[in-house]
Amino acid sequence: MDVTDAAARADWAQTATALAPRLLRLAVMLTGSSYEAEDLLQSTFARAQRHGDRIAAMAAPAAYLRTIMVNEHVSRHRRRRLRTVPLSDALELPAAPAAETGPDLWPWLATLPRQQRAVLVLRYYEDLPDGEIAALVGCSPATVRSHASHGLAKLRTLLTDEESR
Amino acid sequence: MTPWTDERLVTLLTDTFAAHESVADPAVAQRIAVTAAPRRRWPLTVAVAAAVVLVSGLTVYAVRATEPPPAPSPAPAIPLPVVPVPIAEGRNRSLADAEARHVLADIPVPPGSTRSGSAPTRELRRLGAYNGPVDRSLTRTAWWVVPLSYTDLVAWYDAHSPADVASTFAPDASSPAPHATLDWEASTPSEAYSQPAAAVSYIRRGPHITAIRTDATLAARYDRTAETLAPGTVTSIDITKSAIDGEPRPPSSDATVTDPTRLTSIVSTFNDLPGAVANAEPGGCGSPVGIVYVYAVTFRWPGHTLAVDAGAELCGIGRGLTLDGTELTPTLENSEALDQLLDEAVG
């Protein structure tokens, strides 16, 4: 979250608009669904608006909004209501593995516990160090390492099982 | 068989993330940014009126369920001019307790289910959902034995509850797992407690028998008892504004407010703050990035001081209170409105 940071300090509306695409991408990685991601982004902005002016004046508003988003995602109640999902989400269903590029882990990521997936996303998508991830998700760096290790182990098991079928 | 080393997995993972970035539509993101509405709190008078309605409804329910209704709490001894009807001590917890019982009673169970006085299986004790702010001492649990296979049980909840039963399926599986938990938001949040949630955890006991536990979870907010309120006789307010993060960090600044109009405004907004959620397990705690200001306040009136610290909102820690040197148990939620008033006062 670097390029947009500098450009987005004028005011809250400008900041939010500038940072929204990157935040939505993070939300997609965290939730695995465009529908859930949009919901998470909306919650993040709703919570952030209370401090909108303050956030817009920060040196790194994107990092602060990311903190809010991860907190919101990790600690919020799972909204498991049945609801109509836009047809476009059907495109996110597991795809057949592509031989050239390796299997798509997307469907397997959905099987990980929420915090474990968040750690993998923050480590390998956001490229954050373990200490920063620990502060974001509210645990120790050792727990972050443990989550990452268990997450990878689970993915390994699933891939191996898939190959043995 | 492919040797899935950590390095290969990480490469695959980053490729996967990159391949799915396109799911996030920038135009949709910007539309959300523009249309996201600011959070609004109910005015205290509305909240009190809602609480009264809720108490009435829950009392009727409690009588019907042959349980004693929540004991009425005594009114505060000292009338407070700023908040005409302060919520009495213990009221929020009583409301939360009644709501937990109500939610538990409302969780549907399939016809023919037999209620059990204790856990039908030891494994079932370990299942259960505890998401978000939950005070385990307020959790209400019931145990049942259901004359259905676990797959039929899940199908039944698909038809009779708002739970997303897909959460019980392993990937690529065509049937639910033999033990899992379903949960959903059970009722609307309240100024008195956190979002109530209902959970149904099940475990297979036989081809056509499944044991389940039903849980209702929430956490109460601290009450705004008389001692947590600033009276209308406040003569001055000391404010310390300080930055908790960011570089370059500016020095703290202080101000003392004595203007009657400003005093009334700050006291009123302070007294409107809801209590923080009490006794819940700690959630995530993020470090703020950039310059973030926090405000500590001390209200002074003849013979008394009420000190209010800045709390730590990102860690879910409310603003602590100290009355005449004695730390009080309740903490309060933060509020942008109060911070704004304090910032204006400091200048």
PDB file of C-alpha atoms in Angstrom, chain A residues 12-13 16-18 20-22 24-26 28-29 33-34 37-39 41-42 45-47 49-54 57-61 63-64 67-68 71 74-82 89 92 94 101-109 111 117 120-121 124-125 132 134-138 152-153 155-156 158-160 162-165, chain B residues 1-2 4-6 9-10 12-18 20-21 23-26 28-39 41 129-134 157-158 161-165 167 170-172 181-187 194-197 217 247 283-295 313-314 333-336 339:
ATOM      1  CA  TRP A  12     -11.594  11.358   3.748  1.00  0.00           C
ATOM      2  CA  ALA A  13     -13.722  10.916   0.628  1.00  0.00           C
ATOM      3  CA  ALA A  16     -11.473   6.246   0.717  1.00  0.00           C
ATOM      4  CA  THR A  17     -12.026   6.351  -3.032  1.00  0.00           C
ATOM      5  CA  ALA A  18      -8.332   6.088  -3.799  1.00  0.00           C
ATOM      6  CA  ALA A  20     -10.913   1.245  -2.078  1.00  0.00           C
ATOM      7  CA  PRO A  21      -9.710  -0.933  -5.004  1.00  0.00           C
ATOM      8  CA  ARG A  22      -6.659  -2.189  -3.114  1.00  0.00           C
ATOM      9  CA  LEU A  24     -11.322  -4.697  -1.938  1.00  0.00           C
ATOM     10  CA  ARG A  25      -8.618  -6.933  -3.357  1.00  0.00           C
ATOM     11  CA  LEU A  26      -7.416  -7.649   0.182  1.00  0.00           C
ATOM     12  CA  VAL A  28     -11.395 -10.821  -1.614  1.00  0.00           C
ATOM     13  CA  MET A  29      -8.264 -12.636  -0.473  1.00  0.00           C
ATOM     14  CA  SER A  33     -15.857 -14.228  -2.347  1.00  0.00           C
ATOM     15  CA  SER A  34     -16.612 -10.944  -4.054  1.00  0.00           C
ATOM     16  CA  ALA A  37     -15.535  -8.951   0.268  1.00  0.00           C
ATOM     17  CA  GLU A  38     -17.833  -6.082  -0.661  1.00  0.00           C
ATOM     18  CA  ASP A  39     -19.652  -6.577   2.632  1.00  0.00           C
ATOM     19  CA  LEU A  41     -15.200  -3.343   2.658  1.00  0.00           C
ATOM     20  CA  GLN A  42     -18.464  -1.622   3.489  1.00  0.00           C
ATOM     21  CA  PHE A  45     -15.492   2.101   5.707  1.00  0.00           C
ATOM     22  CA  ALA A  46     -18.472   2.393   8.025  1.00  0.00           C
ATOM     23  CA  ARG A  47     -16.190   1.896  11.007  1.00  0.00           C
ATOM     24  CA  GLN A  49     -15.712   7.035   8.878  1.00  0.00           C
ATOM     25  CA  ARG A  50     -15.959   7.804  12.567  1.00  0.00           C
ATOM     26  CA  HIS A  51     -12.336   8.865  12.323  1.00  0.00           C
ATOM     27  CA  GLY A  52     -12.402   9.860   8.660  1.00  0.00           C
ATOM     28  CA  ASP A  53     -10.653  13.217   8.973  1.00  0.00           C
ATOM     29  CA  ARG A  54      -8.039  11.734  11.249  1.00  0.00           C
ATOM     30  CA  ALA A  57      -4.458  13.125   7.657  1.00  0.00           C
ATOM     31  CA  MET A  58      -2.311  10.106   8.478  1.00  0.00           C
ATOM     32  CA  ALA A  59       1.009   9.376   6.868  1.00  0.00           C
ATOM     33  CA  ALA A  60      -0.175   5.905   5.887  1.00  0.00           C
ATOM     34  CA  PRO A  61      -3.972   5.775   5.857  1.00  0.00           C
ATOM     35  CA  ALA A  63      -2.200   0.653   6.561  1.00  0.00           C
ATOM     36  CA  TYR A  64      -4.645   1.947   9.139  1.00  0.00           C
ATOM     37  CA  THR A  67      -5.816  -2.783  10.285  1.00  0.00           C
ATOM     38  CA  ILE A  68      -9.492  -2.004  10.613  1.00  0.00           C
ATOM     39  CA  ASN A  71      -9.783  -6.649  12.804  1.00  0.00           C
ATOM     40  CA  VAL A  74     -11.118 -11.743  12.249  1.00  0.00           C
ATOM     41  CA  SER A  75     -13.417 -10.663  15.043  1.00  0.00           C
ATOM     42  CA  ARG A  76     -16.746 -10.021  13.397  1.00  0.00           C
ATOM     43  CA  HIS A  77     -19.630 -12.427  13.776  1.00  0.00           C
ATOM     44  CA  ARG A  78     -19.912 -14.835  10.943  1.00  0.00           C
ATOM     45  CA  ARG A  79     -23.009 -13.766   9.128  1.00  0.00           C
ATOM     46  CA  ARG A  80     -24.289 -17.132   8.100  1.00  0.00           C
ATOM     47  CA  ARG A  81     -27.661 -16.088   6.896  1.00  0.00           C
ATOM     48  CA  LEU A  82     -28.926 -17.681   3.766  1.00  0.00           C
ATOM     49  CA  ASP A  89     -19.957 -15.452  -7.675  1.00  0.00           C
ATOM     50  CA  GLU A  92     -15.423 -18.378  -8.203  1.00  0.00           C
ATOM     51  CA  PRO A  94     -13.389 -24.472  -7.891  1.00  0.00           C
ATOM     52  CA  THR A 101       0.366 -23.333 -13.869  1.00  0.00           C
ATOM     53  CA  GLY A 102      -0.308 -25.839 -11.088  1.00  0.00           C
ATOM     54  CA  PRO A 103      -3.536 -26.348  -9.195  1.00  0.00           C
ATOM     55  CA  ASP A 104      -5.625 -23.419  -8.054  1.00  0.00           C
ATOM     56  CA  LEU A 105      -5.588 -23.348  -4.231  1.00  0.00           C
ATOM     57  CA  TRP A 106      -8.590 -21.020  -4.034  1.00  0.00           C
ATOM     58  CA  PRO A 107     -11.165 -23.687  -3.102  1.00  0.00           C
ATOM     59  CA  TRP A 108      -8.807 -25.202  -0.548  1.00  0.00           C
ATOM     60  CA  LEU A 109      -8.216 -21.832   1.105  1.00  0.00           C
ATOM     61  CA  THR A 111     -11.426 -24.784   4.163  1.00  0.00           C
ATOM     62  CA  ARG A 117      -6.312 -17.897   6.124  1.00  0.00           C
ATOM     63  CA  LEU A 120      -1.497 -16.695   4.850  1.00  0.00           C
ATOM     64  CA  VAL A 121      -3.013 -13.722   3.023  1.00  0.00           C
ATOM     65  CA  TYR A 124       2.062 -14.091   1.094  1.00  0.00           C
ATOM     66  CA  TYR A 125      -0.255 -11.541  -0.502  1.00  0.00           C
ATOM     67  CA  GLU A 132       3.100  -6.834  11.989  1.00  0.00           C
ATOM     68  CA  ALA A 134       0.720 -10.573  14.929  1.00  0.00           C
ATOM     69  CA  ALA A 135      -0.360  -7.034  15.790  1.00  0.00           C
ATOM     70  CA  LEU A 136      -3.011  -7.096  13.088  1.00  0.00           C
ATOM     71  CA  VAL A 137      -4.685 -10.363  14.029  1.00  0.00           C
ATOM     72  CA  GLY A 138      -4.143 -10.051  17.774  1.00  0.00           C
ATOM     73  CA  LEU A 152       0.496 -24.820   4.538  1.00  0.00           C
ATOM     74  CA  ALA A 153       0.350 -28.312   6.038  1.00  0.00           C
ATOM     75  CA  LEU A 155      -3.002 -27.321   1.875  1.00  0.00           C
ATOM     76  CA  ARG A 156      -0.284 -29.930   1.372  1.00  0.00           C
ATOM     77  CA  LEU A 158      -5.425 -31.586   0.478  1.00  0.00           C
ATOM     78  CA  LEU A 159      -3.237 -31.455  -2.617  1.00  0.00           C
ATOM     79  CA  THR A 160      -1.736 -34.856  -1.875  1.00  0.00           C
ATOM     80  CA  GLU A 162      -6.356 -34.833  -4.581  1.00  0.00           C
ATOM     81  CA  GLU A 163      -3.443 -36.326  -6.489  1.00  0.00           C
ATOM     82  CA  SER A 164      -3.965 -39.772  -5.016  1.00  0.00           C
ATOM     83  CA  ARG A 165      -7.564 -39.962  -6.234  1.00  0.00           C
TER      84      ARG A 165
ATOM     85  CA  MET B   1       3.315 -37.925  -6.428  1.00  0.00           C
ATOM     86  CA  THR B   2       4.392 -34.269  -6.366  1.00  0.00           C
ATOM     87  CA  TRP B   4       4.789 -30.304  -2.075  1.00  0.00           C
ATOM     88  CA  THR B   5       7.581 -28.441  -0.338  1.00  0.00           C
ATOM     89  CA  ASP B   6       6.810 -25.207   1.518  1.00  0.00           C
ATOM     90  CA  LEU B   9       3.253 -24.294  -1.883  1.00  0.00           C
ATOM     91  CA  VAL B  10       4.086 -20.632  -1.355  1.00  0.00           C
ATOM     92  CA  LEU B  12       1.340 -21.832  -5.769  1.00  0.00           C
ATOM     93  CA  LEU B  13      -0.306 -19.690  -3.137  1.00  0.00           C
ATOM     94  CA  THR B  14       0.995 -16.413  -4.550  1.00  0.00           C
ATOM     95  CA  ASP B  15      -0.032 -17.542  -8.058  1.00  0.00           C
ATOM     96  CA  THR B  16      -3.484 -18.321  -6.706  1.00  0.00           C
ATOM     97  CA  PHE B  17      -3.817 -14.911  -5.075  1.00  0.00           C
ATOM     98  CA  ALA B  18      -2.666 -13.190  -8.263  1.00  0.00           C
ATOM     99  CA  HIS B  20      -8.047 -14.132  -8.236  1.00  0.00           C
ATOM    100  CA  GLU B  21      -7.244 -10.437  -7.880  1.00  0.00           C
ATOM    101  CA  VAL B  23     -12.512 -10.753  -8.725  1.00  0.00           C
ATOM    102  CA  ALA B  24     -12.208  -7.343  -7.029  1.00  0.00           C
ATOM    103  CA  ASP B  25     -13.815  -4.812  -9.338  1.00  0.00           C
ATOM    104  CA  PRO B  26     -12.221  -1.356  -8.785  1.00  0.00           C
ATOM    105  CA  VAL B  28     -17.429  -1.494  -7.272  1.00  0.00           C
ATOM    106  CA  ALA B  29     -14.834  -0.665  -4.617  1.00  0.00           C
ATOM    107  CA  GLN B  30     -15.015   3.044  -5.400  1.00  0.00           C
ATOM    108  CA  ARG B  31     -18.794   2.989  -5.387  1.00  0.00           C
ATOM    109  CA  ILE B  32     -18.712   1.423  -1.902  1.00  0.00           C
ATOM    110  CA  ALA B  33     -16.251   4.096  -0.768  1.00  0.00           C
ATOM    111  CA  VAL B  34     -18.552   6.849  -1.941  1.00  0.00           C
ATOM    112  CA  THR B  35     -21.785   5.383  -0.625  1.00  0.00           C
ATOM    113  CA  ALA B  36     -20.675   3.961   2.746  1.00  0.00           C
ATOM    114  CA  ALA B  37     -22.849   5.665   5.346  1.00  0.00           C
ATOM    115  CA  PRO B  38     -21.421   6.935   8.644  1.00  0.00           C
ATOM    116  CA  ARG B  39     -22.301   4.971  11.736  1.00  0.00           C
ATOM    117  CA  ARG B  41     -25.795   5.906  17.451  1.00  0.00           C
ATOM    118  CA  ALA B 129     -19.247 -21.415  18.551  1.00  0.00           C
ATOM    119  CA  TYR B 130     -17.731 -18.464  20.335  1.00  0.00           C
ATOM    120  CA  ASN B 131     -17.318 -15.718  17.792  1.00  0.00           C
ATOM    121  CA  GLY B 132     -17.144 -12.020  18.499  1.00  0.00           C
ATOM    122  CA  PRO B 133     -17.806 -10.508  21.916  1.00  0.00           C
ATOM    123  CA  VAL B 134     -18.996 -13.376  24.091  1.00  0.00           C
ATOM    124  CA  TYR B 157     -31.639 -26.724   9.566  1.00  0.00           C
ATOM    125  CA  ASP B 158     -31.216 -25.634   5.969  1.00  0.00           C
ATOM    126  CA  SER B 161     -32.972 -21.685  10.181  1.00  0.00           C
ATOM    127  CA  PRO B 162     -30.929 -18.899   8.620  1.00  0.00           C
ATOM    128  CA  ALA B 163     -27.716 -20.927   9.050  1.00  0.00           C
ATOM    129  CA  ASP B 164     -25.504 -21.408   6.021  1.00  0.00           C
ATOM    130  CA  VAL B 165     -25.279 -25.191   5.993  1.00  0.00           C
ATOM    131  CA  SER B 167     -20.175 -24.466   6.243  1.00  0.00           C
ATOM    132  CA  ALA B 170     -15.732 -30.260   3.306  1.00  0.00           C
ATOM    133  CA  PRO B 171     -14.542 -29.099  -0.128  1.00  0.00           C
ATOM    134  CA  ASP B 172     -15.793 -31.296  -2.934  1.00  0.00           C
ATOM    135  CA  THR B 181     -21.388 -26.242  14.082  1.00  0.00           C
ATOM    136  CA  LEU B 182     -23.938 -24.003  12.434  1.00  0.00           C
ATOM    137  CA  ASP B 183     -24.496 -20.498  13.676  1.00  0.00           C
ATOM    138  CA  TRP B 184     -26.341 -17.339  12.817  1.00  0.00           C
ATOM    139  CA  GLU B 185     -27.150 -13.908  14.195  1.00  0.00           C
ATOM    140  CA  ALA B 186     -30.151 -14.508  16.367  1.00  0.00           C
ATOM    141  CA  SER B 187     -31.674 -11.101  16.947  1.00  0.00           C
ATOM    142  CA  SER B 194     -23.500  -7.347  21.824  1.00  0.00           C
ATOM    143  CA  GLN B 195     -24.957  -9.134  18.823  1.00  0.00           C
ATOM    144  CA  PRO B 196     -26.764 -12.245  20.102  1.00  0.00           C
ATOM    145  CA  ALA B 197     -25.827 -15.397  18.212  1.00  0.00           C
ATOM    146  CA  THR B 217     -24.102 -16.313  23.092  1.00  0.00           C
ATOM    147  CA  GLU B 247       6.166  10.453  13.216  1.00  0.00           C
ATOM    148  CA  GLY B 283     -10.251  -9.737  20.209  1.00  0.00           C
ATOM    149  CA  GLY B 284      -7.710  -8.510  17.694  1.00  0.00           C
ATOM    150  CA  CYS B 285      -5.468  -5.617  18.625  1.00  0.00           C
ATOM    151  CA  GLY B 286      -4.011  -3.630  15.779  1.00  0.00           C
ATOM    152  CA  SER B 287      -1.357  -0.937  15.950  1.00  0.00           C
ATOM    153  CA  PRO B 288      -2.495   2.357  14.493  1.00  0.00           C
ATOM    154  CA  VAL B 289      -0.276   3.757  11.788  1.00  0.00           C
ATOM    155  CA  GLY B 290       0.185   7.487  11.419  1.00  0.00           C
ATOM    156  CA  ILE B 291      -0.592  10.196  13.925  1.00  0.00           C
ATOM    157  CA  VAL B 292      -3.568   9.256  16.054  1.00  0.00           C
ATOM    158  CA  TYR B 293      -4.726  11.554  18.825  1.00  0.00           C
ATOM    159  CA  VAL B 294      -6.341  10.403  22.037  1.00  0.00           C
ATOM    160  CA  TYR B 295      -7.891  12.471  24.795  1.00  0.00           C
ATOM    161  CA  GLU B 313     -10.091   1.394  20.819  1.00  0.00           C
ATOM    162  CA  LEU B 314      -8.153  -0.791  18.401  1.00  0.00           C
ATOM    163  CA  GLU B 333     -16.855   2.936  24.424  1.00  0.00           C
ATOM    164  CA  ASN B 334     -15.104   5.677  22.595  1.00  0.00           C
ATOM    165  CA  SER B 335     -16.969   8.211  20.477  1.00  0.00           C
ATOM    166  CA  GLU B 336     -15.956  10.377  17.569  1.00  0.00           C
ATOM    167  CA  ASP B 339     -13.238  13.352  20.625  1.00  0.00           C
TER     168      ASP B 339
END
